[in-house]
Every structure is written in C-alpha cells, then in structure tokens.
Coordinates of C-alpha atoms and ligand atoms in Angstrom, one line a residue:
M1 CA 111.1 114.3 103.4
S2 CA 108.2 114.4 100.9
G3 CA 104.6 114.3 101.9
I4 CA 101.6 112.6 100.3
L5 CA 98.2 114.3 101.0
V6 CA 95.2 112.0 100.6
I7 CA 92.1 114.1 100.4
G8 CA 89.1 112.1 101.5
G9 CA 91.8 110.1 103.2
Y10 CA 89.7 108.1 105.6
G11 CA 86.7 107.3 103.4
A12 CA 85.9 103.9 102.0
V13 CA 88.5 104.4 99.2
G14 CA 90.8 106.9 101.0
A15 CA 91.4 105.0 104.1
Q16 CA 92.9 102.1 102.1
V17 CA 94.9 104.5 100.0
S18 CA 96.3 106.2 103.1
T19 CA 97.1 102.8 104.8
T20 CA 98.7 101.3 101.7
L21 CA 100.8 104.4 101.0
D22 CA 101.8 104.6 104.7
G23 CA 103.1 101.0 104.4
W24 CA 105.3 102.1 101.5
F25 CA 106.2 105.6 102.7
P26 CA 105.9 105.4 106.5
G27 CA 105.3 108.7 108.2
Q28 CA 104.8 110.6 105.0
V29 CA 101.0 110.3 104.5
I30 CA 98.5 113.0 105.6
A31 CA 94.8 112.0 105.5
A32 CA 92.6 115.0 105.1
G33 CA 88.9 115.6 105.3
R34 CA 86.3 117.7 107.1
N35 CA 86.1 115.6 110.3
P36 CA 89.3 113.6 110.6
D37 CA 89.2 113.1 114.4
G38 CA 87.5 109.7 114.5
A39 CA 89.4 108.4 111.4
R40 CA 90.6 104.8 111.9
L41 CA 94.0 104.8 110.4
P42 CA 97.5 103.7 111.5
D43 CA 99.1 106.0 114.0
T44 CA 101.8 106.9 111.5
V45 CA 99.3 108.6 109.2
R46 CA 98.8 112.2 110.2
R47 CA 95.3 113.8 110.1
A48 CA 94.4 117.2 108.7
R49 CA 91.2 119.1 108.8
L50 CA 90.3 120.3 105.3
D51 CA 87.1 121.2 103.5
L52 CA 87.5 121.3 99.7
A53 CA 84.9 124.0 99.6
D54 CA 87.6 126.3 101.2
I55 CA 90.4 126.4 98.7
G56 CA 92.3 128.8 101.0
G57 CA 92.5 126.0 103.5
L58 CA 94.1 123.7 101.0
E59 CA 96.6 126.4 100.1
R60 CA 97.5 126.9 103.7
L61 CA 98.0 123.2 104.1
L62 CA 100.3 123.1 101.1
D63 CA 102.2 126.1 102.3
L64 CA 102.8 124.4 105.7
D65 CA 103.8 120.9 104.5
P66 CA 106.2 119.9 101.7
I67 CA 103.6 117.9 99.8
T68 CA 104.9 116.1 96.7
A69 CA 101.6 114.3 95.6
V70 CA 97.9 114.7 96.3
V71 CA 95.6 111.8 95.9
L72 CA 92.0 113.0 95.4
C73 CA 89.6 110.5 97.0
V74 CA 86.6 112.8 97.0
E75 CA 84.9 114.6 94.2
P76 CA 85.5 118.4 94.2
A77 CA 83.0 120.9 92.8
D78 CA 85.3 121.9 90.0
A79 CA 89.0 121.8 88.8
T80 CA 90.2 124.4 91.3
V81 CA 91.8 121.8 93.6
A82 CA 93.6 120.2 90.6
E83 CA 94.7 123.6 89.4
T84 CA 96.1 124.5 92.8
C85 CA 98.1 121.4 93.0
L86 CA 99.4 121.1 89.5
S87 CA 100.3 124.8 89.3
R88 CA 102.6 124.3 92.4
G89 CA 104.3 121.3 90.7
I90 CA 102.5 118.9 93.0
H91 CA 101.5 115.6 91.3
L92 CA 97.8 114.7 91.3
V93 CA 96.2 111.3 91.3
D94 CA 92.4 111.5 90.9
V95 CA 89.9 108.7 91.5
G96 CA 87.0 110.8 90.2
A97 CA 84.5 109.2 87.9
S98 CA 82.7 112.3 86.5
D99 CA 83.6 113.2 82.9
H100 CA 82.8 116.9 83.1
L101 CA 85.3 117.3 85.9
L102 CA 88.0 115.1 84.3
R103 CA 87.7 117.2 81.2
Q104 CA 88.4 120.3 83.2
V105 CA 91.5 118.7 84.7
E106 CA 92.7 117.6 81.2
D107 CA 92.7 121.2 80.2
L108 CA 95.4 121.9 82.8
T109 CA 98.0 119.7 81.1
D110 CA 100.1 122.7 79.9
R111 CA 100.1 124.2 83.3
A112 CA 101.3 120.8 84.8
T113 CA 104.0 120.5 82.1
V114 CA 105.3 123.9 82.9
S115 CA 105.5 123.2 86.7
G116 CA 106.9 119.7 86.2
A117 CA 103.9 117.9 87.7
T118 CA 102.0 114.8 86.5
G119 CA 98.3 114.4 86.8
V120 CA 96.8 110.9 86.4
L121 CA 93.0 110.6 85.8
S122 CA 90.8 107.6 85.5
V123 CA 92.3 105.9 88.5
G124 CA 90.4 103.1 90.2
L125 CA 88.1 100.3 89.1
A126 CA 85.7 102.1 86.8
P127 CA 87.2 104.3 85.6
G128 CA 90.6 102.8 86.0
L129 CA 91.0 99.1 85.4
T130 CA 88.2 99.4 82.8
N131 CA 90.3 101.9 80.9
L132 CA 93.4 99.6 81.0
L133 CA 91.3 96.6 79.7
A134 CA 89.7 98.8 77.0
R135 CA 93.1 99.7 75.7
R136 CA 94.1 96.0 75.5
V137 CA 91.0 94.8 73.7
H138 CA 91.2 97.9 71.4
D139 CA 94.7 96.8 70.4
R140 CA 93.7 93.2 70.1
V141 CA 91.0 93.8 67.4
G142 CA 93.3 96.2 65.5
G143 CA 91.4 99.4 66.6
A144 CA 87.9 99.0 67.9
Q145 CA 84.8 100.5 66.3
R146 CA 82.8 99.8 69.4
I147 CA 83.7 99.1 73.1
D148 CA 81.2 97.9 75.7
I149 CA 82.2 98.1 79.3
T150 CA 80.2 96.1 81.9
V151 CA 80.7 96.7 85.6
L152 CA 79.2 94.3 88.2
L153 CA 79.3 95.6 91.8
G154 CA 78.6 93.7 95.0
A155 CA 75.3 95.0 96.6
G156 CA 76.7 93.6 99.8
E157 CA 79.8 95.8 100.0
R158 CA 79.8 98.8 102.3
H159 CA 80.3 101.3 99.5
G160 CA 81.3 104.8 100.7
A161 CA 78.5 107.4 101.1
D162 CA 80.0 109.6 98.3
A163 CA 80.2 106.6 95.9
V164 CA 76.6 105.7 96.6
A165 CA 75.5 109.4 96.2
W166 CA 77.5 109.5 92.9
T167 CA 75.7 106.4 91.6
V168 CA 72.2 107.6 92.6
A169 CA 72.9 110.9 90.9
R170 CA 73.7 109.0 87.7
L171 CA 70.6 106.9 88.1
A172 CA 68.7 110.2 87.9
Q173 CA 69.9 110.7 84.3
P174 CA 68.3 109.2 81.2
A175 CA 69.7 105.8 80.3
G176 CA 71.1 106.6 76.9
A177 CA 72.4 103.3 75.4
R178 CA 70.3 100.1 75.6
P179 CA 70.8 97.5 78.3
R180 CA 72.8 94.4 77.3
R181 CA 73.3 90.9 78.5
Y182 CA 76.9 89.6 79.1
V183 CA 78.4 86.6 80.8
M184 CA 80.2 88.0 83.8
P185 CA 82.9 85.6 85.1
G186 CA 81.7 84.0 88.3
Y187 CA 78.2 85.4 88.0
G188 CA 76.8 83.9 84.7
R189 CA 74.7 85.8 82.2
R190 CA 73.6 89.2 83.5
I191 CA 71.7 92.1 82.2
A192 CA 73.5 95.4 82.7
Y193 CA 72.1 99.0 82.3
P194 CA 73.8 102.1 81.0
L195 CA 75.3 104.4 83.6
D196 CA 77.3 107.6 83.1
F197 CA 80.8 106.4 84.2
S198 CA 83.5 108.7 82.8
D199 CA 85.4 105.9 81.1
Q200 CA 83.0 105.7 78.2
H201 CA 83.6 109.4 77.4
S202 CA 87.4 109.7 78.0
L203 CA 88.1 106.5 76.0
R204 CA 86.6 108.1 72.9
R205 CA 89.1 110.9 73.3
T206 CA 92.2 108.7 74.3
L207 CA 91.6 105.8 71.9
G208 CA 89.5 107.5 69.3
V209 CA 86.8 104.8 69.4
P210 CA 83.5 106.2 68.1
R211 CA 81.1 104.2 70.2
V212 CA 81.8 103.4 73.9
A213 CA 79.2 102.5 76.4
T214 CA 79.4 101.6 80.1
R215 CA 76.7 99.5 81.8
M216 CA 76.3 98.4 85.4
C217 CA 74.6 95.7 87.3
L218 CA 74.7 94.4 90.8
D219 CA 75.6 90.9 91.9
S220 CA 72.0 90.6 93.2
A221 CA 69.8 90.3 90.1
F222 CA 66.8 91.3 92.2
S223 CA 68.5 94.6 93.2
T224 CA 69.5 95.3 89.6
T225 CA 66.0 94.9 88.4
L226 CA 64.6 97.0 91.2
L227 CA 67.0 99.9 90.5
A228 CA 66.3 99.7 86.8
G229 CA 62.6 99.8 87.5
L230 CA 62.9 102.8 89.9
R231 CA 65.0 104.5 87.3
R232 CA 62.4 104.0 84.6
L233 CA 59.9 105.6 87.0
A234 CA 62.3 108.6 87.4
V235 CA 62.3 108.0 91.2
F236 CA 65.9 109.3 91.4
R237 CA 65.2 112.6 89.7
V238 CA 66.2 115.1 92.5
D239 CA 64.3 118.0 91.0
R240 CA 61.1 116.0 91.4
R241 CA 61.6 114.1 94.7
P242 CA 64.6 115.2 96.7
A243 CA 63.4 113.6 99.9
L244 CA 62.7 110.3 98.2
R245 CA 66.1 110.3 96.5
H246 CA 67.8 111.1 99.8
L247 CA 65.9 108.2 101.4
I248 CA 67.0 105.8 98.6
T249 CA 70.6 106.9 98.9
A250 CA 70.5 106.3 102.7
A251 CA 68.8 103.0 102.2
L252 CA 71.4 101.9 99.6
S253 CA 74.2 102.8 102.0
R254 CA 72.6 100.7 104.7
V255 CA 71.0 97.7 103.0
H256 CA 73.5 95.1 101.9
I257 CA 71.9 92.3 99.9
G258 CA 74.6 90.3 98.2
G259 CA 78.3 89.9 98.4
D260 CA 81.3 92.2 98.1
G261 CA 82.6 90.8 94.8
F262 CA 83.0 92.8 91.7
A263 CA 83.6 92.0 88.0
V264 CA 84.4 94.1 85.1
R265 CA 84.3 93.0 81.5
V266 CA 85.3 95.0 78.4
D267 CA 84.4 93.9 74.9
A268 CA 85.8 95.4 71.7
V269 CA 84.4 94.9 68.2
N270 CA 86.0 95.8 64.9
G271 CA 84.1 94.4 61.9
D272 CA 84.0 90.6 62.5
R273 CA 86.8 90.8 65.1
H274 CA 85.8 90.6 68.8
A275 CA 87.9 90.5 71.9
A276 CA 86.9 90.5 75.6
L277 CA 88.8 90.7 78.8
A278 CA 87.4 90.4 82.3
L279 CA 88.6 90.7 85.9
T280 CA 87.0 89.8 89.1
G281 CA 87.8 90.5 92.7
N282 CA 86.5 91.5 96.1
G283 CA 85.9 95.0 97.4
Q284 CA 85.6 97.7 94.7
S285 CA 86.7 100.3 97.2
R286 CA 89.8 98.3 98.0
A287 CA 90.6 97.7 94.4
T288 CA 90.2 101.4 93.6
A289 CA 92.4 102.3 96.5
L290 CA 95.1 99.9 95.4
V291 CA 95.1 101.1 91.9
A292 CA 95.4 104.7 93.3
A293 CA 98.3 103.6 95.6
H294 CA 100.2 101.9 92.8
V295 CA 99.7 104.9 90.5
T296 CA 101.0 107.2 93.3
R297 CA 104.0 105.1 93.9
T298 CA 104.8 105.1 90.1
V299 CA 104.4 108.9 90.0
L300 CA 106.7 109.4 93.0
A301 CA 109.3 107.2 91.3
G302 CA 109.5 109.7 88.5
A303 CA 108.4 107.1 86.0
L304 CA 105.6 109.2 84.4
P305 CA 105.7 112.1 82.0
T306 CA 104.6 115.5 83.1
G307 CA 101.2 116.8 82.0
V308 CA 97.7 115.4 82.6
H309 CA 97.0 111.9 81.3
H310 CA 94.3 109.2 81.7
I311 CA 95.6 105.9 83.0
D312 CA 95.3 104.2 79.7
Q313 CA 97.6 106.7 78.1
L314 CA 100.6 105.8 80.3
P315 CA 102.4 102.6 79.3
A316 CA 104.2 102.5 82.7
L317 CA 100.8 101.8 84.3
A318 CA 99.6 99.1 81.8
G319 CA 100.7 96.3 84.1
I320 CA 98.6 97.3 87.1
P321 CA 96.1 94.5 86.6
E322 CA 98.9 91.9 86.9
Q323 CA 100.4 93.8 89.9
L324 CA 97.0 93.6 91.7
A325 CA 96.6 89.9 90.6
A326 CA 100.0 89.1 92.1
H327 CA 98.7 90.4 95.4
G328 CA 95.5 88.4 95.2
I329 CA 93.3 91.5 94.7
L330 CA 92.1 90.4 91.3
R331 CA 90.9 86.8 91.6
T332 CA 90.3 85.9 88.0
S333 CA 91.4 87.2 84.6
C334 CA 89.9 85.6 81.5
R335 CA 89.8 86.5 77.8
A336 CA 88.2 85.4 74.6
D337 CA 89.1 86.4 71.1
R338 CA 86.7 85.5 68.3
R339 CA 86.1 86.2 64.7
R340 CA 82.4 86.8 65.2
S341 CA 80.9 89.5 67.5
T342 CA 78.9 87.7 70.1
S343 CA 78.0 88.4 73.7
Ligands
NAP1 N1 87.4 105.3 90.0 C1 86.7 104.4 90.7 O1 86.6 103.2 90.3 C2 86.0 104.8 92.0 C3 85.5 103.8 92.8 C4 84.9 104.1 94.0 C5 84.8 105.5 94.4 N2 85.2 106.4 93.5 C6 85.0 107.8 93.9 O2 85.8 108.1 95.0 C7 85.2 109.1 95.8 C8 85.2 108.6 97.3 O3 84.4 107.5 97.4 P1 84.2 106.7 98.8 O4 83.5 105.5 98.5 O5 85.6 106.6 99.4 O6 83.3 107.8 99.6 P2 83.3 108.0 101.1 O7 83.5 106.8 101.9 O8 82.0 108.8 101.4 O9 84.6 109.0 101.4 C9 84.6 110.4 101.1 C10 85.7 111.0 101.9 O10 85.8 112.3 101.5 C11 85.7 113.2 102.6 N3 85.0 114.4 102.2 C12 83.8 114.6 101.8 N4 83.5 115.8 101.4 C13 84.7 116.5 101.6 C14 85.0 117.9 101.5 N5 84.2 118.8 101.1 N6 86.3 118.2 101.8 C15 87.2 117.3 102.2 N7 86.9 116.0 102.4 C16 85.6 115.6 102.1 C17 84.9 112.4 103.7 O11 85.2 112.8 105.0 P3 84.4 114.0 105.7 O12 83.0 113.7 105.5 O13 84.8 113.9 107.2 O14 84.9 115.2 105.1 C18 85.5 111.0 103.4 O15 86.7 110.8 104.0 C19 83.9 109.4 95.2 O16 84.0 110.6 94.4 C20 83.6 108.2 94.3 O17 82.8 108.5 93.2 C21 85.8 106.1 92.3

C-alpha cells in the first residue's frame, strides 16, 4: 500500500487536500505538522508530528512509511524538503507561491528524473489555475508579448495564517508594476495592485513571455484601498515596524469584511490581438486544495513525466479548470477575444 504525506496537512489548504485524497485513497493519507493532535480530519487520515525545520524528522518519517507522494501545503525555508523527497523517488506536489523557492526546486529536475520522481510546481489558485489560464490565452493570441493576471480574493474567507503572513510579507515589498482596472466577473470593474505571486515569474520562463504581471484586489473595495494605502505608507515593512506588521497580520486573520468568493482573470496581448479568460468560485483555500488533490491523483496514476515541471508545462493537467467546474468548484468561466487591446 502506498502512502501520501500531506505536510501542513490540517491547515486551511492542507485539511481539504487530506480529506479529498482520503476519499480517493482511503487509509493512505498521513497529515503532518508540528501540532497535529487537535486536527479536525476524518478518522481514516493518520496524523504525524513533523517540523520542517528538522529535516531529520522528515527522513525518519519517510524511512518508516512507504510514502509515494508528498503534498507540500506549507512553505519550507529552502529546497531541502523537495530534495529529500525527489532524491528518494517520491513525487512532490507543491502549493508554494514564492518564486525564489520554486526556482530552487526547478533546479532539482535532473535528480528527480534519475530517481523516477515527478515534481509539480505552481499548484493551486495563484499560482495554479492562473498558470493554466495564462497558457490558454498565450496560445489564443499566437504567443503573448504581455500577460496580466488579476486575482480577486474574498476578504470574508478565513484564509490560513500562513497564507495571510505570505501576503503581508509581499505587501512589504515595493509595488513594481502599476495598478490596473479590470472587469472581474461577478464583481464589476476593480482596481488591482501588483503583488509578488510566483506565477508572473515562472510564466516568463515556461512560456517565454517578456512581460507578465500579477495584481491582486479584495472583494471589498474599501479593504483593497486600505491595504494599498498602508502599503504606500510602508506600514508592512518588517524591518521598520515588526510589531505593527504582526498586529496587521493578526487583524487580517481575524477581521472578515466581505465574502468568500474569488475570481481570477488572465489577459494576453500580442500586437492588436487580445484574449482574456476568467474563473470564479468560492473558497480559494478549497480551490487550491482541489487543484492539489487532482494533481496528486494524476501523478499517482503515472500520467506525468519524471522531472520537475510547472503545472502549465504538463498537458495532462490542462483540463483541471473543467474538472473543478464539473464539481461546482468554479462557478463561472468566461472569455473574450478581441482585435484591440482593451481592459
Ligand atoms: N498556490 C496557491 O494558490 C495557494 C493558495 C493558498 C495558500 N497557498 C500556500 O499554501 C501554504 C499554506 O497555506 P494555508 O492557508 O493552508 O496556511 P495555514 O492554514 O496556516 O496552514 C499551514 C499548515 O502548515 C503547518 N506548518 C506550519 N509550519 C510548519 C512547519 N515548520 N513544519 C510542519 N508543518 C508546519 C501548520 O500546522 P502547525 O502550525 O501545527 O505546524 C498548518 O497545518 C502557504 O505557504 C500559502 O502561501 C498557496
């Protein structure tokens, strides 16, 4: 019997990964984290205590259990966890959204090929579904010169603590690209601000598109404006105001103004050709988890090549938006192809 180790397996994303995979592979899922005792999971999901800071602990766990795939639902400090798994021939599915880490895992592709393992990166909503839409609009315009990704998140969703901390850390960085207004399906015209999601970096490598930018807004226009204003004031800069940033992270984790809906829209431009695709749904953590579960199932079916790949590089995963739509996860899918570049 094979085992699936879900690290961070009872967080906002991980709990839904563990539960979904347990439904498909009963009794084969182990949910791991530092304090798994209170984890609310089906009884058939085993719990394991694991701190990624202790790589020896991971090695001991992998020595004890015949693990076939690891789903990484927490961001490690570096690529050591990925290296440990891929070197042992264990498949890796990584929901991480930080480009500097994903690059390090990309570099392990030869090691994965030698051991017969597959690593899939850019798994989730953003990165993840955004990458898949980006590939489609890129193809639709005959090779994009520019791609703009817009992510709208529900300020009312109970996002996981790590996801909130990740976002606040990105808000501490300079904005880079300019904000832009886009019509988001179900939400009307919204202004979105640049944020350092990994998709905008990895897509330049995988699609060869020279200009890619990812912007984010919240469903609450008030909260979006507030965050943008605080960012302009450099309130999130940890080096200057660690206590204040900690307070804001805690507040964002607790205050829920808005709904739990999300929308992603990806626009591609090539000369006068423009294409846009958008998806909406409820629960970004759930959507991320279901993408991760579908990817894991496909990996375990032996349908993916060995080596390390981003999701948009794997044709076998191109249909995930439709698979999620069939399960009612993605409520709307719309598209517009035009000759003129408009937003
Ligand atoms: N690709 C996407 O679209 C997407 C979307 C959402 C989130 N994410 C990413 O997914 C990750 C998880 O997000 P989340 O919302 O699920 O966060 P979360 O609810 O805070 O869950 C984090 C989980 O990781 C565990 N954990 C934390 N530190 C650990 C460590 N050192 N060793 C082992 N386990 C540890 C936590 O349990 P303990 O505290 O008990 O250890 C918890 O189970 C984040 O990195 C986030 O950026 C990606």
